[in-house]
Amino acid sequence: MTPSVQDLPETVRLTAPGGRRIAYCSYGDPAAPPVIVLHGTPGSRFEGVALRQAATDAGLHLVCPDRPGYGETDPVPGRGFHRWNGDFVTLLDHLGHERAPLVAISGGGGYALSAAQTHPERVTKLILACAAVPGAPRQAYARRIPIVKWLDRLVRWAPVIARPMLAGTGIFKRMKSREPHLDAWPLADQLIMKEPEFQELSELDTTEARRQGMDAAMADLAGYSRPLPDPLNSISVPTVFIHGEADGNVPIEVARWAHAQIDGAALRTVPDGGHLFLLADPDPLLRELTGPHRGVTVVKGDGGQH
């Protein structure tokens, strides 16, 4: 992994209906058709920095917006993942494209699923990479690492503690400097987290994510405890889950459960891959966007008969 935070791409700002501001960055070949990529929680448009060289080499054009309330994108009142649906349409219209692949990373999963349900005519392919899924059963999270389990509970039951924990302030600022609970993460993620390049990128991304405070991240995490208003089996667009088998943040059981709900969906598993597998090797994602898959285990969807 060798992402560089030098020479950051231009931040493009556009105005949505009603006057809201939406910010995004582009990575790769700007002449290619766009691929919309949703960042994790918390996160920002700068998550695309990690995929910039791979996108350039593959001739892809990744468009990474700040989701509502993150970075420079204005929040949307209310709660629920459907709040991003209007931004999705506005972004495609701005880019001059009727349809595009939609990629969600980690906490972007609920937003991408909601957009695919509401605007299937505008999604050519839905790709969920190490993605959280609203309403996944509790047992699917049994192998989640303890620090993430605690954060999830605190968001719901003790937000006054969860907020500084997410923000890395107060006592949590001191804990952050000591890399707490690093040993609890899969080995693949530990190796990435120790790299200076990752630490630099993480600092850039999380600082931008917190620009407007922690309301957006708190809403994200709370939202995953509830299912989407429409069932997952209402998704009609081609759908692919890509997930690391050793993921300790969003265990692969979440992807297996969700994959079983969507008729015709595919599940690509990355052996020994952690939650950050795309930073170690973006090829599983690039193959979904450019050609046949190789080097991953494929499980075919069968309409939920698992």
PDB file of C-alpha atoms in Angstrom:
ATOM      1  CA  MET A   1       0.000   0.000   0.000  1.00  0.00           C
ATOM      2  CA  THR A   2       1.549   3.317  -1.051  1.00  0.00           C
ATOM      3  CA  PRO A   3      -1.160   6.009  -1.128  1.00  0.00           C
ATOM      4  CA  SER A   4       0.132   9.560  -1.025  1.00  0.00           C
ATOM      5  CA  VAL A   5      -1.695  12.533   0.389  1.00  0.00           C
ATOM      6  CA  GLN A   6       0.465  14.892  -1.621  1.00  0.00           C
ATOM      7  CA  ASP A   7      -1.107  16.835  -4.501  1.00  0.00           C
ATOM      8  CA  LEU A   8      -4.694  16.208  -3.450  1.00  0.00           C
ATOM      9  CA  PRO A   9      -7.237  16.393  -6.258  1.00  0.00           C
ATOM     10  CA  GLU A  10      -9.440  19.418  -6.676  1.00  0.00           C
ATOM     11  CA  THR A  11     -12.558  19.500  -4.537  1.00  0.00           C
ATOM     12  CA  VAL A  12     -15.575  20.157  -6.749  1.00  0.00           C
ATOM     13  CA  ARG A  13     -18.555  21.837  -5.127  1.00  0.00           C
ATOM     14  CA  LEU A  14     -22.003  21.774  -6.680  1.00  0.00           C
ATOM     15  CA  THR A  15     -25.401  22.971  -5.565  1.00  0.00           C
ATOM     16  CA  ALA A  16     -28.271  20.545  -5.060  1.00  0.00           C
ATOM     17  CA  PRO A  17     -31.938  21.503  -5.364  1.00  0.00           C
ATOM     18  CA  GLY A  18     -32.836  23.623  -2.367  1.00  0.00           C
ATOM     19  CA  GLY A  19     -29.379  25.174  -2.180  1.00  0.00           C
ATOM     20  CA  ARG A  20     -27.440  22.462  -0.365  1.00  0.00           C
ATOM     21  CA  ARG A  21     -23.746  22.102  -1.176  1.00  0.00           C
ATOM     22  CA  ILE A  22     -22.293  18.757  -2.285  1.00  0.00           C
ATOM     23  CA  ALA A  23     -18.518  18.254  -2.459  1.00  0.00           C
ATOM     24  CA  TYR A  24     -16.619  15.505  -4.248  1.00  0.00           C
ATOM     25  CA  CYS A  25     -13.219  14.542  -5.630  1.00  0.00           C
ATOM     26  CA  SER A  26     -12.351  12.551  -8.733  1.00  0.00           C
ATOM     27  CA  TYR A  27      -9.591   9.950  -9.045  1.00  0.00           C
ATOM     28  CA  GLY A  28      -8.204   8.221 -12.122  1.00  0.00           C
ATOM     29  CA  ASP A  29      -9.121   9.027 -15.726  1.00  0.00           C
ATOM     30  CA  PRO A  30     -11.593  11.952 -15.878  1.00  0.00           C
ATOM     31  CA  ALA A  31     -12.493  11.031 -19.473  1.00  0.00           C
ATOM     32  CA  ALA A  32     -13.832   7.607 -18.442  1.00  0.00           C
ATOM     33  CA  PRO A  33     -17.448   7.038 -17.354  1.00  0.00           C
ATOM     34  CA  PRO A  34     -17.872   7.736 -13.640  1.00  0.00           C
ATOM     35  CA  VAL A  35     -18.016   5.192 -10.843  1.00  0.00           C
ATOM     36  CA  ILE A  36     -19.626   6.598  -7.686  1.00  0.00           C
ATOM     37  CA  VAL A  37     -17.772   5.502  -4.534  1.00  0.00           C
ATOM     38  CA  LEU A  38     -19.215   6.044  -1.047  1.00  0.00           C
ATOM     39  CA  HIS A  39     -16.814   6.398   1.873  1.00  0.00           C
ATOM     40  CA  GLY A  40     -17.015   4.690   5.239  1.00  0.00           C
ATOM     41  CA  THR A  41     -17.960   5.955   8.708  1.00  0.00           C
ATOM     42  CA  PRO A  42     -16.537   8.382   9.574  1.00  0.00           C
ATOM     43  CA  GLY A  43     -14.933   9.270   6.272  1.00  0.00           C
ATOM     44  CA  SER A  44     -14.716  11.759   3.457  1.00  0.00           C
ATOM     45  CA  ARG A  45     -14.077  12.281  -0.243  1.00  0.00           C
ATOM     46  CA  PHE A  46     -10.370  11.793   0.502  1.00  0.00           C
ATOM     47  CA  GLU A  47     -10.777   8.027   0.974  1.00  0.00           C
ATOM     48  CA  GLY A  48     -10.320   7.849  -2.790  1.00  0.00           C
ATOM     49  CA  VAL A  49      -6.658   8.819  -2.367  1.00  0.00           C
ATOM     50  CA  ALA A  50      -5.909   5.189  -1.499  1.00  0.00           C
ATOM     51  CA  LEU A  51      -7.368   4.041  -4.835  1.00  0.00           C
ATOM     52  CA  ARG A  52      -6.010   6.862  -7.000  1.00  0.00           C
ATOM     53  CA  GLN A  53      -3.062   5.056  -8.596  1.00  0.00           C
ATOM     54  CA  ALA A  54      -4.991   1.833  -9.121  1.00  0.00           C
ATOM     55  CA  ALA A  55      -7.858   3.736 -10.760  1.00  0.00           C
ATOM     56  CA  THR A  56      -5.428   5.579 -13.029  1.00  0.00           C
ATOM     57  CA  ASP A  57      -3.706   2.359 -14.063  1.00  0.00           C
ATOM     58  CA  ALA A  58      -7.060   0.680 -14.772  1.00  0.00           C
ATOM     59  CA  GLY A  59      -8.460   3.636 -16.738  1.00  0.00           C
ATOM     60  CA  LEU A  60     -11.285   4.161 -14.255  1.00  0.00           C
ATOM     61  CA  HIS A  61     -12.900   7.390 -13.107  1.00  0.00           C
ATOM     62  CA  LEU A  62     -13.811   7.163  -9.413  1.00  0.00           C
ATOM     63  CA  VAL A  63     -16.035   9.940  -8.089  1.00  0.00           C
ATOM     64  CA  CYS A  64     -15.980  10.114  -4.292  1.00  0.00           C
ATOM     65  CA  PRO A  65     -18.506  12.496  -2.697  1.00  0.00           C
ATOM     66  CA  ASP A  66     -18.701  13.556   0.898  1.00  0.00           C
ATOM     67  CA  ARG A  67     -21.896  12.045   2.234  1.00  0.00           C
ATOM     68  CA  PRO A  68     -24.365  14.418   3.981  1.00  0.00           C
ATOM     69  CA  GLY A  69     -22.862  16.031   7.051  1.00  0.00           C
ATOM     70  CA  TYR A  70     -19.305  14.956   6.248  1.00  0.00           C
ATOM     71  CA  GLY A  71     -16.500  17.122   4.893  1.00  0.00           C
ATOM     72  CA  GLU A  72     -17.962  19.928   2.817  1.00  0.00           C
ATOM     73  CA  THR A  73     -21.344  18.373   1.990  1.00  0.00           C
ATOM     74  CA  ASP A  74     -24.220  19.982   3.856  1.00  0.00           C
ATOM     75  CA  PRO A  75     -26.313  17.753   6.115  1.00  0.00           C
ATOM     76  CA  VAL A  76     -29.834  16.647   5.252  1.00  0.00           C
ATOM     77  CA  PRO A  77     -32.493  16.972   7.966  1.00  0.00           C
ATOM     78  CA  GLY A  78     -33.939  13.837   9.484  1.00  0.00           C
ATOM     79  CA  ARG A  79     -32.470  10.386   9.689  1.00  0.00           C
ATOM     80  CA  GLY A  80     -32.308   7.326   7.494  1.00  0.00           C
ATOM     81  CA  PHE A  81     -30.080   6.238   4.645  1.00  0.00           C
ATOM     82  CA  HIS A  82     -32.543   7.502   2.041  1.00  0.00           C
ATOM     83  CA  ARG A  83     -31.322  11.029   2.850  1.00  0.00           C
ATOM     84  CA  TRP A  84     -28.506  10.535   0.321  1.00  0.00           C
ATOM     85  CA  ASN A  85     -30.762   9.477  -2.575  1.00  0.00           C
ATOM     86  CA  GLY A  86     -31.226  13.036  -3.818  1.00  0.00           C
ATOM     87  CA  ASP A  87     -27.477  13.661  -3.764  1.00  0.00           C
ATOM     88  CA  PHE A  88     -26.952  10.555  -5.893  1.00  0.00           C
ATOM     89  CA  VAL A  89     -29.308  11.837  -8.594  1.00  0.00           C
ATOM     90  CA  THR A  90     -27.866  15.353  -8.413  1.00  0.00           C
ATOM     91  CA  LEU A  91     -24.327  14.023  -8.753  1.00  0.00           C
ATOM     92  CA  LEU A  92     -25.133  11.857 -11.789  1.00  0.00           C
ATOM     93  CA  ASP A  93     -26.969  14.734 -13.471  1.00  0.00           C
ATOM     94  CA  HIS A  94     -24.017  17.026 -12.797  1.00  0.00           C
ATOM     95  CA  LEU A  95     -21.646  14.485 -14.328  1.00  0.00           C
ATOM     96  CA  GLY A  96     -23.874  14.150 -17.387  1.00  0.00           C
ATOM     97  CA  HIS A  97     -24.583  10.437 -16.983  1.00  0.00           C
ATOM     98  CA  GLU A  98     -27.892   8.640 -16.639  1.00  0.00           C
ATOM     99  CA  ARG A  99     -26.405   5.555 -14.978  1.00  0.00           C
ATOM    100  CA  ALA A 100     -23.237   4.483 -13.190  1.00  0.00           C
ATOM    101  CA  PRO A 101     -21.829   1.712 -11.013  1.00  0.00           C
ATOM    102  CA  LEU A 102     -22.297   2.425  -7.308  1.00  0.00           C
ATOM    103  CA  VAL A 103     -19.630   1.257  -4.850  1.00  0.00           C
ATOM    104  CA  ALA A 104     -20.007   1.363  -1.074  1.00  0.00           C
ATOM    105  CA  ILE A 105     -17.162   0.916   1.374  1.00  0.00           C
ATOM    106  CA  SER A 106     -17.911  -0.063   4.980  1.00  0.00           C
ATOM    107  CA  GLY A 107     -20.376   2.454   6.472  1.00  0.00           C
ATOM    108  CA  GLY A 108     -21.467   3.612   3.026  1.00  0.00           C
ATOM    109  CA  GLY A 109     -23.388   0.362   2.564  1.00  0.00           C
ATOM    110  CA  GLY A 110     -26.775   1.540   3.814  1.00  0.00           C
ATOM    111  CA  TYR A 111     -26.724   4.597   1.563  1.00  0.00           C
ATOM    112  CA  ALA A 112     -25.840   2.607  -1.551  1.00  0.00           C
ATOM    113  CA  LEU A 113     -28.487  -0.030  -0.825  1.00  0.00           C
ATOM    114  CA  SER A 114     -31.136   2.653  -0.348  1.00  0.00           C
ATOM    115  CA  ALA A 115     -30.177   4.429  -3.587  1.00  0.00           C
ATOM    116  CA  ALA A 116     -30.263   1.159  -5.523  1.00  0.00           C
ATOM    117  CA  GLN A 117     -33.734   0.421  -4.173  1.00  0.00           C
ATOM    118  CA  THR A 118     -35.087   3.874  -4.963  1.00  0.00           C
ATOM    119  CA  HIS A 119     -33.317   4.573  -8.273  1.00  0.00           C
ATOM    120  CA  PRO A 120     -32.526   1.201  -9.883  1.00  0.00           C
ATOM    121  CA  GLU A 121     -32.727   2.776 -13.325  1.00  0.00           C
ATOM    122  CA  ARG A 122     -29.642   4.828 -12.473  1.00  0.00           C
ATOM    123  CA  VAL A 123     -27.432   2.049 -11.074  1.00  0.00           C
ATOM    124  CA  THR A 124     -25.661  -0.257 -13.520  1.00  0.00           C
ATOM    125  CA  LYS A 125     -24.069  -2.351 -10.773  1.00  0.00           C
ATOM    126  CA  LEU A 126     -24.044  -2.273  -6.979  1.00  0.00           C
ATOM    127  CA  ILE A 127     -20.769  -3.273  -5.319  1.00  0.00           C
ATOM    128  CA  LEU A 128     -20.584  -3.562  -1.543  1.00  0.00           C
ATOM    129  CA  ALA A 129     -16.993  -3.780  -0.256  1.00  0.00           C
ATOM    130  CA  CYS A 130     -16.592  -4.719   3.422  1.00  0.00           C
ATOM    131  CA  ALA A 131     -19.957  -2.988   3.742  1.00  0.00           C
ATOM    132  CA  ALA A 132     -22.240  -2.707   6.733  1.00  0.00           C
ATOM    133  CA  VAL A 133     -25.860  -3.652   6.078  1.00  0.00           C
ATOM    134  CA  PRO A 134     -28.833  -2.154   7.959  1.00  0.00           C
ATOM    135  CA  GLY A 135     -30.775  -4.637  10.033  1.00  0.00           C
ATOM    136  CA  ALA A 136     -28.264  -7.499   9.924  1.00  0.00           C
ATOM    137  CA  PRO A 137     -29.042  -9.953  12.749  1.00  0.00           C
ATOM    138  CA  ARG A 138     -27.078  -9.737  15.972  1.00  0.00           C
ATOM    139  CA  GLN A 139     -25.505 -13.144  15.488  1.00  0.00           C
ATOM    140  CA  ALA A 140     -23.899 -11.910  12.264  1.00  0.00           C
ATOM    141  CA  TYR A 141     -21.775  -9.595  14.414  1.00  0.00           C
ATOM    142  CA  ALA A 142     -20.685 -12.255  16.907  1.00  0.00           C
ATOM    143  CA  ARG A 143     -17.062 -12.142  15.685  1.00  0.00           C
ATOM    144  CA  ARG A 144     -16.823  -8.354  15.752  1.00  0.00           C
ATOM    145  CA  ILE A 145     -13.829  -7.080  17.710  1.00  0.00           C
ATOM    146  CA  PRO A 146     -14.731  -5.824  21.216  1.00  0.00           C
ATOM    147  CA  ILE A 147     -13.861  -2.124  20.754  1.00  0.00           C
ATOM    148  CA  VAL A 148     -16.221  -1.854  17.781  1.00  0.00           C
ATOM    149  CA  LYS A 149     -18.966  -3.743  19.613  1.00  0.00           C
ATOM    150  CA  TRP A 150     -18.684  -1.302  22.489  1.00  0.00           C
ATOM    151  CA  LEU A 151     -18.803   1.707  20.203  1.00  0.00           C
ATOM    152  CA  ASP A 152     -21.958   0.376  18.539  1.00  0.00           C
ATOM    153  CA  ARG A 153     -23.637  -0.060  21.924  1.00  0.00           C
ATOM    154  CA  LEU A 154     -22.511   3.324  23.213  1.00  0.00           C
ATOM    155  CA  VAL A 155     -23.916   5.113  20.158  1.00  0.00           C
ATOM    156  CA  ARG A 156     -27.342   3.774  21.054  1.00  0.00           C
ATOM    157  CA  TRP A 157     -27.259   3.773  24.849  1.00  0.00           C
ATOM    158  CA  ALA A 158     -24.623   6.324  25.899  1.00  0.00           C
ATOM    159  CA  PRO A 159     -24.113   8.821  23.050  1.00  0.00           C
ATOM    160  CA  VAL A 160     -22.454  11.288  25.422  1.00  0.00           C
ATOM    161  CA  ILE A 161     -19.551   8.798  25.610  1.00  0.00           C
ATOM    162  CA  ALA A 162     -19.704   7.608  22.012  1.00  0.00           C
ATOM    163  CA  ARG A 163     -19.381  11.104  20.568  1.00  0.00           C
ATOM    164  CA  PRO A 164     -15.898  11.911  21.993  1.00  0.00           C
ATOM    165  CA  MET A 165     -14.861   8.328  21.309  1.00  0.00           C
ATOM    166  CA  LEU A 166     -15.649   8.792  17.615  1.00  0.00           C
ATOM    167  CA  ALA A 167     -14.109  12.261  17.600  1.00  0.00           C
ATOM    168  CA  GLY A 168     -10.906  11.105  19.296  1.00  0.00           C
ATOM    169  CA  THR A 169     -11.163  13.846  21.930  1.00  0.00           C
ATOM    170  CA  GLY A 170     -10.706  13.923  25.703  1.00  0.00           C
ATOM    171  CA  ILE A 171      -9.403  10.664  27.134  1.00  0.00           C
ATOM    172  CA  PHE A 172      -9.909   9.052  23.740  1.00  0.00           C
ATOM    173  CA  LYS A 173      -7.285  11.357  22.242  1.00  0.00           C
ATOM    174  CA  ARG A 174      -4.697   9.837  24.555  1.00  0.00           C
ATOM    175  CA  MET A 175      -5.933   6.333  23.786  1.00  0.00           C
ATOM    176  CA  LYS A 176      -5.663   6.996  20.061  1.00  0.00           C
ATOM    177  CA  SER A 177      -2.000   7.904  20.366  1.00  0.00           C
ATOM    178  CA  ARG A 178      -1.323   4.505  21.925  1.00  0.00           C
ATOM    179  CA  GLU A 179      -3.036   2.528  19.155  1.00  0.00           C
ATOM    180  CA  PRO A 180      -5.517   0.835  21.543  1.00  0.00           C
ATOM    181  CA  HIS A 181      -6.714  -2.683  20.874  1.00  0.00           C
ATOM    182  CA  LEU A 182      -4.529  -2.997  17.767  1.00  0.00           C
ATOM    183  CA  ASP A 183      -3.881  -6.647  18.584  1.00  0.00           C
ATOM    184  CA  ALA A 184      -7.628  -7.351  18.372  1.00  0.00           C
ATOM    185  CA  TRP A 185      -7.688  -6.555  14.654  1.00  0.00           C
ATOM    186  CA  PRO A 186      -6.927  -9.193  12.001  1.00  0.00           C
ATOM    187  CA  LEU A 187      -3.246  -9.501  11.162  1.00  0.00           C
ATOM    188  CA  ALA A 188      -3.837  -8.134   7.667  1.00  0.00           C
ATOM    189  CA  ASP A 189      -5.355  -4.956   9.140  1.00  0.00           C
ATOM    190  CA  GLN A 190      -2.647  -4.625  11.790  1.00  0.00           C
ATOM    191  CA  LEU A 191       0.039  -4.597   9.113  1.00  0.00           C
ATOM    192  CA  ILE A 192      -1.790  -1.836   7.215  1.00  0.00           C
ATOM    193  CA  MET A 193      -2.502   0.239  10.321  1.00  0.00           C
ATOM    194  CA  LYS A 194       1.196   0.297  11.220  1.00  0.00           C
ATOM    195  CA  GLU A 195       2.246   1.751   7.873  1.00  0.00           C
ATOM    196  CA  PRO A 196       3.146   5.462   7.973  1.00  0.00           C
ATOM    197  CA  GLU A 197       1.298   5.987   4.671  1.00  0.00           C
ATOM    198  CA  PHE A 198      -1.913   4.611   6.152  1.00  0.00           C
ATOM    199  CA  GLN A 199      -1.571   6.715   9.280  1.00  0.00           C
ATOM    200  CA  GLU A 200      -1.077   9.857   7.206  1.00  0.00           C
ATOM    201  CA  LEU A 201      -4.071   9.080   4.997  1.00  0.00           C
ATOM    202  CA  SER A 202      -6.219   8.129   7.979  1.00  0.00           C
ATOM    203  CA  GLU A 203      -5.437  11.414   9.705  1.00  0.00           C
ATOM    204  CA  LEU A 204      -6.324  13.382   6.570  1.00  0.00           C
ATOM    205  CA  ASP A 205      -9.556  11.469   6.011  1.00  0.00           C
ATOM    206  CA  THR A 206     -10.839  11.512   9.582  1.00  0.00           C
ATOM    207  CA  THR A 207      -9.958  15.180  10.083  1.00  0.00           C
ATOM    208  CA  GLU A 208     -12.008  16.081   7.014  1.00  0.00           C
ATOM    209  CA  ALA A 209     -14.797  13.718   8.087  1.00  0.00           C
ATOM    210  CA  ARG A 210     -15.109  15.583  11.405  1.00  0.00           C
ATOM    211  CA  ARG A 211     -15.182  19.046   9.833  1.00  0.00           C
ATOM    212  CA  GLN A 212     -18.868  19.512  10.756  1.00  0.00           C
ATOM    213  CA  GLY A 213     -18.785  17.549  14.003  1.00  0.00           C
ATOM    214  CA  MET A 214     -19.906  14.014  14.724  1.00  0.00           C
ATOM    215  CA  ASP A 215     -23.657  14.169  14.024  1.00  0.00           C
ATOM    216  CA  ALA A 216     -23.352  12.379  10.671  1.00  0.00           C
ATOM    217  CA  ALA A 217     -21.241   9.536  12.079  1.00  0.00           C
ATOM    218  CA  MET A 218     -23.538   9.081  15.052  1.00  0.00           C
ATOM    219  CA  ALA A 219     -26.572   8.915  12.746  1.00  0.00           C
ATOM    220  CA  ASP A 220     -24.807   6.413  10.497  1.00  0.00           C
ATOM    221  CA  LEU A 221     -23.941   4.016  13.290  1.00  0.00           C
ATOM    222  CA  ALA A 222     -27.358   4.253  14.914  1.00  0.00           C
ATOM    223  CA  GLY A 223     -29.026   3.600  11.564  1.00  0.00           C
ATOM    224  CA  TYR A 224     -27.434   0.199  11.105  1.00  0.00           C
ATOM    225  CA  SER A 225     -29.385  -1.227  14.024  1.00  0.00           C
ATOM    226  CA  ARG A 226     -32.598  -0.886  11.990  1.00  0.00           C
ATOM    227  CA  PRO A 227     -33.524  -2.521   8.671  1.00  0.00           C
ATOM    228  CA  LEU A 228     -34.188  -0.422   5.604  1.00  0.00           C
ATOM    229  CA  PRO A 229     -37.869   0.448   5.055  1.00  0.00           C
ATOM    230  CA  ASP A 230     -37.932  -1.835   2.019  1.00  0.00           C
ATOM    231  CA  PRO A 231     -36.606  -5.408   2.236  1.00  0.00           C
ATOM    232  CA  LEU A 232     -33.289  -6.257   0.646  1.00  0.00           C
ATOM    233  CA  ASN A 233     -34.996  -8.634  -1.773  1.00  0.00           C
ATOM    234  CA  SER A 234     -36.490  -5.584  -3.500  1.00  0.00           C
ATOM    235  CA  ILE A 235     -33.065  -4.780  -4.991  1.00  0.00           C
ATOM    236  CA  SER A 236     -33.162  -5.531  -8.701  1.00  0.00           C
ATOM    237  CA  VAL A 237     -29.791  -4.260  -9.934  1.00  0.00           C
ATOM    238  CA  PRO A 238     -26.780  -6.585 -10.359  1.00  0.00           C
ATOM    239  CA  THR A 239     -25.251  -6.801  -6.902  1.00  0.00           C
ATOM    240  CA  VAL A 240     -21.844  -8.014  -5.731  1.00  0.00           C
ATOM    241  CA  PHE A 241     -20.515  -8.301  -2.191  1.00  0.00           C
ATOM    242  CA  ILE A 242     -16.730  -8.275  -1.760  1.00  0.00           C
ATOM    243  CA  HIS A 243     -15.655  -9.136   1.756  1.00  0.00           C
ATOM    244  CA  GLY A 244     -12.565 -10.179   3.664  1.00  0.00           C
ATOM    245  CA  GLU A 245     -12.965 -13.496   5.438  1.00  0.00           C
ATOM    246  CA  ALA A 246     -11.114 -12.164   8.503  1.00  0.00           C
ATOM    247  CA  ASP A 247     -12.973  -8.833   8.764  1.00  0.00           C
ATOM    248  CA  GLY A 248     -13.296  -7.929  12.454  1.00  0.00           C
ATOM    249  CA  ASN A 249     -15.226  -4.683  11.977  1.00  0.00           C
ATOM    250  CA  VAL A 250     -18.033  -5.923   9.728  1.00  0.00           C
ATOM    251  CA  PRO A 251     -17.752  -9.721   9.966  1.00  0.00           C
ATOM    252  CA  ILE A 252     -18.223 -11.680   6.774  1.00  0.00           C
ATOM    253  CA  GLU A 253     -21.373 -13.217   8.259  1.00  0.00           C
ATOM    254  CA  VAL A 254     -23.048  -9.842   7.596  1.00  0.00           C
ATOM    255  CA  ALA A 255     -22.240 -10.114   3.891  1.00  0.00           C
ATOM    256  CA  ARG A 256     -23.354 -13.752   3.788  1.00  0.00           C
ATOM    257  CA  TRP A 257     -26.667 -12.880   5.395  1.00  0.00           C
ATOM    258  CA  ALA A 258     -27.307  -9.939   3.066  1.00  0.00           C
ATOM    259  CA  HIS A 259     -26.151 -11.850  -0.010  1.00  0.00           C
ATOM    260  CA  ALA A 260     -28.753 -14.521   0.726  1.00  0.00           C
ATOM    261  CA  GLN A 261     -31.521 -11.908   0.656  1.00  0.00           C
ATOM    262  CA  ILE A 262     -30.868 -10.583  -2.856  1.00  0.00           C
ATOM    263  CA  ASP A 263     -31.791 -12.770  -5.785  1.00  0.00           C
ATOM    264  CA  GLY A 264     -28.896 -13.265  -8.191  1.00  0.00           C
ATOM    265  CA  ALA A 265     -26.339 -11.489  -6.008  1.00  0.00           C
ATOM    266  CA  ALA A 266     -22.739 -12.705  -5.925  1.00  0.00           C
ATOM    267  CA  LEU A 267     -20.385 -12.893  -2.960  1.00  0.00           C
ATOM    268  CA  ARG A 268     -16.631 -12.636  -3.544  1.00  0.00           C
ATOM    269  CA  THR A 269     -14.612 -13.503  -0.473  1.00  0.00           C
ATOM    270  CA  VAL A 270     -11.007 -12.463   0.055  1.00  0.00           C
ATOM    271  CA  PRO A 271      -9.089 -15.166   1.956  1.00  0.00           C
ATOM    272  CA  ASP A 272      -7.407 -13.739   5.080  1.00  0.00           C
ATOM    273  CA  GLY A 273      -8.630 -10.286   4.081  1.00  0.00           C
ATOM    274  CA  GLY A 274      -9.450  -7.850   6.881  1.00  0.00           C
ATOM    275  CA  HIS A 275     -11.689  -4.797   6.887  1.00  0.00           C
ATOM    276  CA  LEU A 276      -9.017  -2.782   5.079  1.00  0.00           C
ATOM    277  CA  PHE A 277      -8.347  -5.315   2.330  1.00  0.00           C
ATOM    278  CA  LEU A 278      -8.816  -2.742  -0.446  1.00  0.00           C
ATOM    279  CA  LEU A 279      -5.803  -0.823   0.844  1.00  0.00           C
ATOM    280  CA  ALA A 280      -3.628  -3.898   0.612  1.00  0.00           C
ATOM    281  CA  ASP A 281      -4.985  -5.026  -2.759  1.00  0.00           C
ATOM    282  CA  PRO A 282      -7.652  -3.102  -4.697  1.00  0.00           C
ATOM    283  CA  ASP A 283      -7.758  -5.734  -7.454  1.00  0.00           C
ATOM    284  CA  PRO A 284     -10.942  -7.451  -6.204  1.00  0.00           C
ATOM    285  CA  LEU A 285     -12.806  -4.179  -6.695  1.00  0.00           C
ATOM    286  CA  LEU A 286     -11.078  -3.267  -9.953  1.00  0.00           C
ATOM    287  CA  ARG A 287     -11.968  -6.643 -11.456  1.00  0.00           C
ATOM    288  CA  GLU A 288     -15.643  -6.022 -10.741  1.00  0.00           C
ATOM    289  CA  LEU A 289     -15.404  -2.727 -12.577  1.00  0.00           C
ATOM    290  CA  THR A 290     -13.210  -3.764 -15.502  1.00  0.00           C
ATOM    291  CA  GLY A 291     -13.415  -7.483 -16.175  1.00  0.00           C
ATOM    292  CA  PRO A 292     -13.643 -11.079 -14.962  1.00  0.00           C
ATOM    293  CA  HIS A 293     -12.844 -11.878 -11.377  1.00  0.00           C
ATOM    294  CA  ARG A 294      -9.799 -13.915 -10.458  1.00  0.00           C
ATOM    295  CA  GLY A 295      -8.197 -14.926  -7.190  1.00  0.00           C
ATOM    296  CA  VAL A 296     -11.323 -14.675  -5.048  1.00  0.00           C
ATOM    297  CA  THR A 297     -13.849 -17.228  -3.903  1.00  0.00           C
ATOM    298  CA  VAL A 298     -17.230 -16.796  -5.595  1.00  0.00           C
ATOM    299  CA  VAL A 299     -20.565 -17.740  -4.035  1.00  0.00           C
ATOM    300  CA  LYS A 300     -23.599 -17.444  -6.272  1.00  0.00           C
ATOM    301  CA  GLY A 301     -26.835 -15.990  -4.964  1.00  0.00           C
ATOM    302  CA  ASP A 302     -29.900 -18.211  -4.979  1.00  0.00           C
ATOM    303  CA  GLY A 303     -32.673 -15.983  -3.821  1.00  0.00           C
ATOM    304  CA  GLY A 304     -32.084 -16.632  -0.139  1.00  0.00           C
ATOM    305  CA  GLN A 305     -31.998 -20.437  -0.121  1.00  0.00           C
ATOM    306  CA  HIS A 306     -28.953 -20.679   2.183  1.00  0.00           C
TER     307      HIS A 306
END
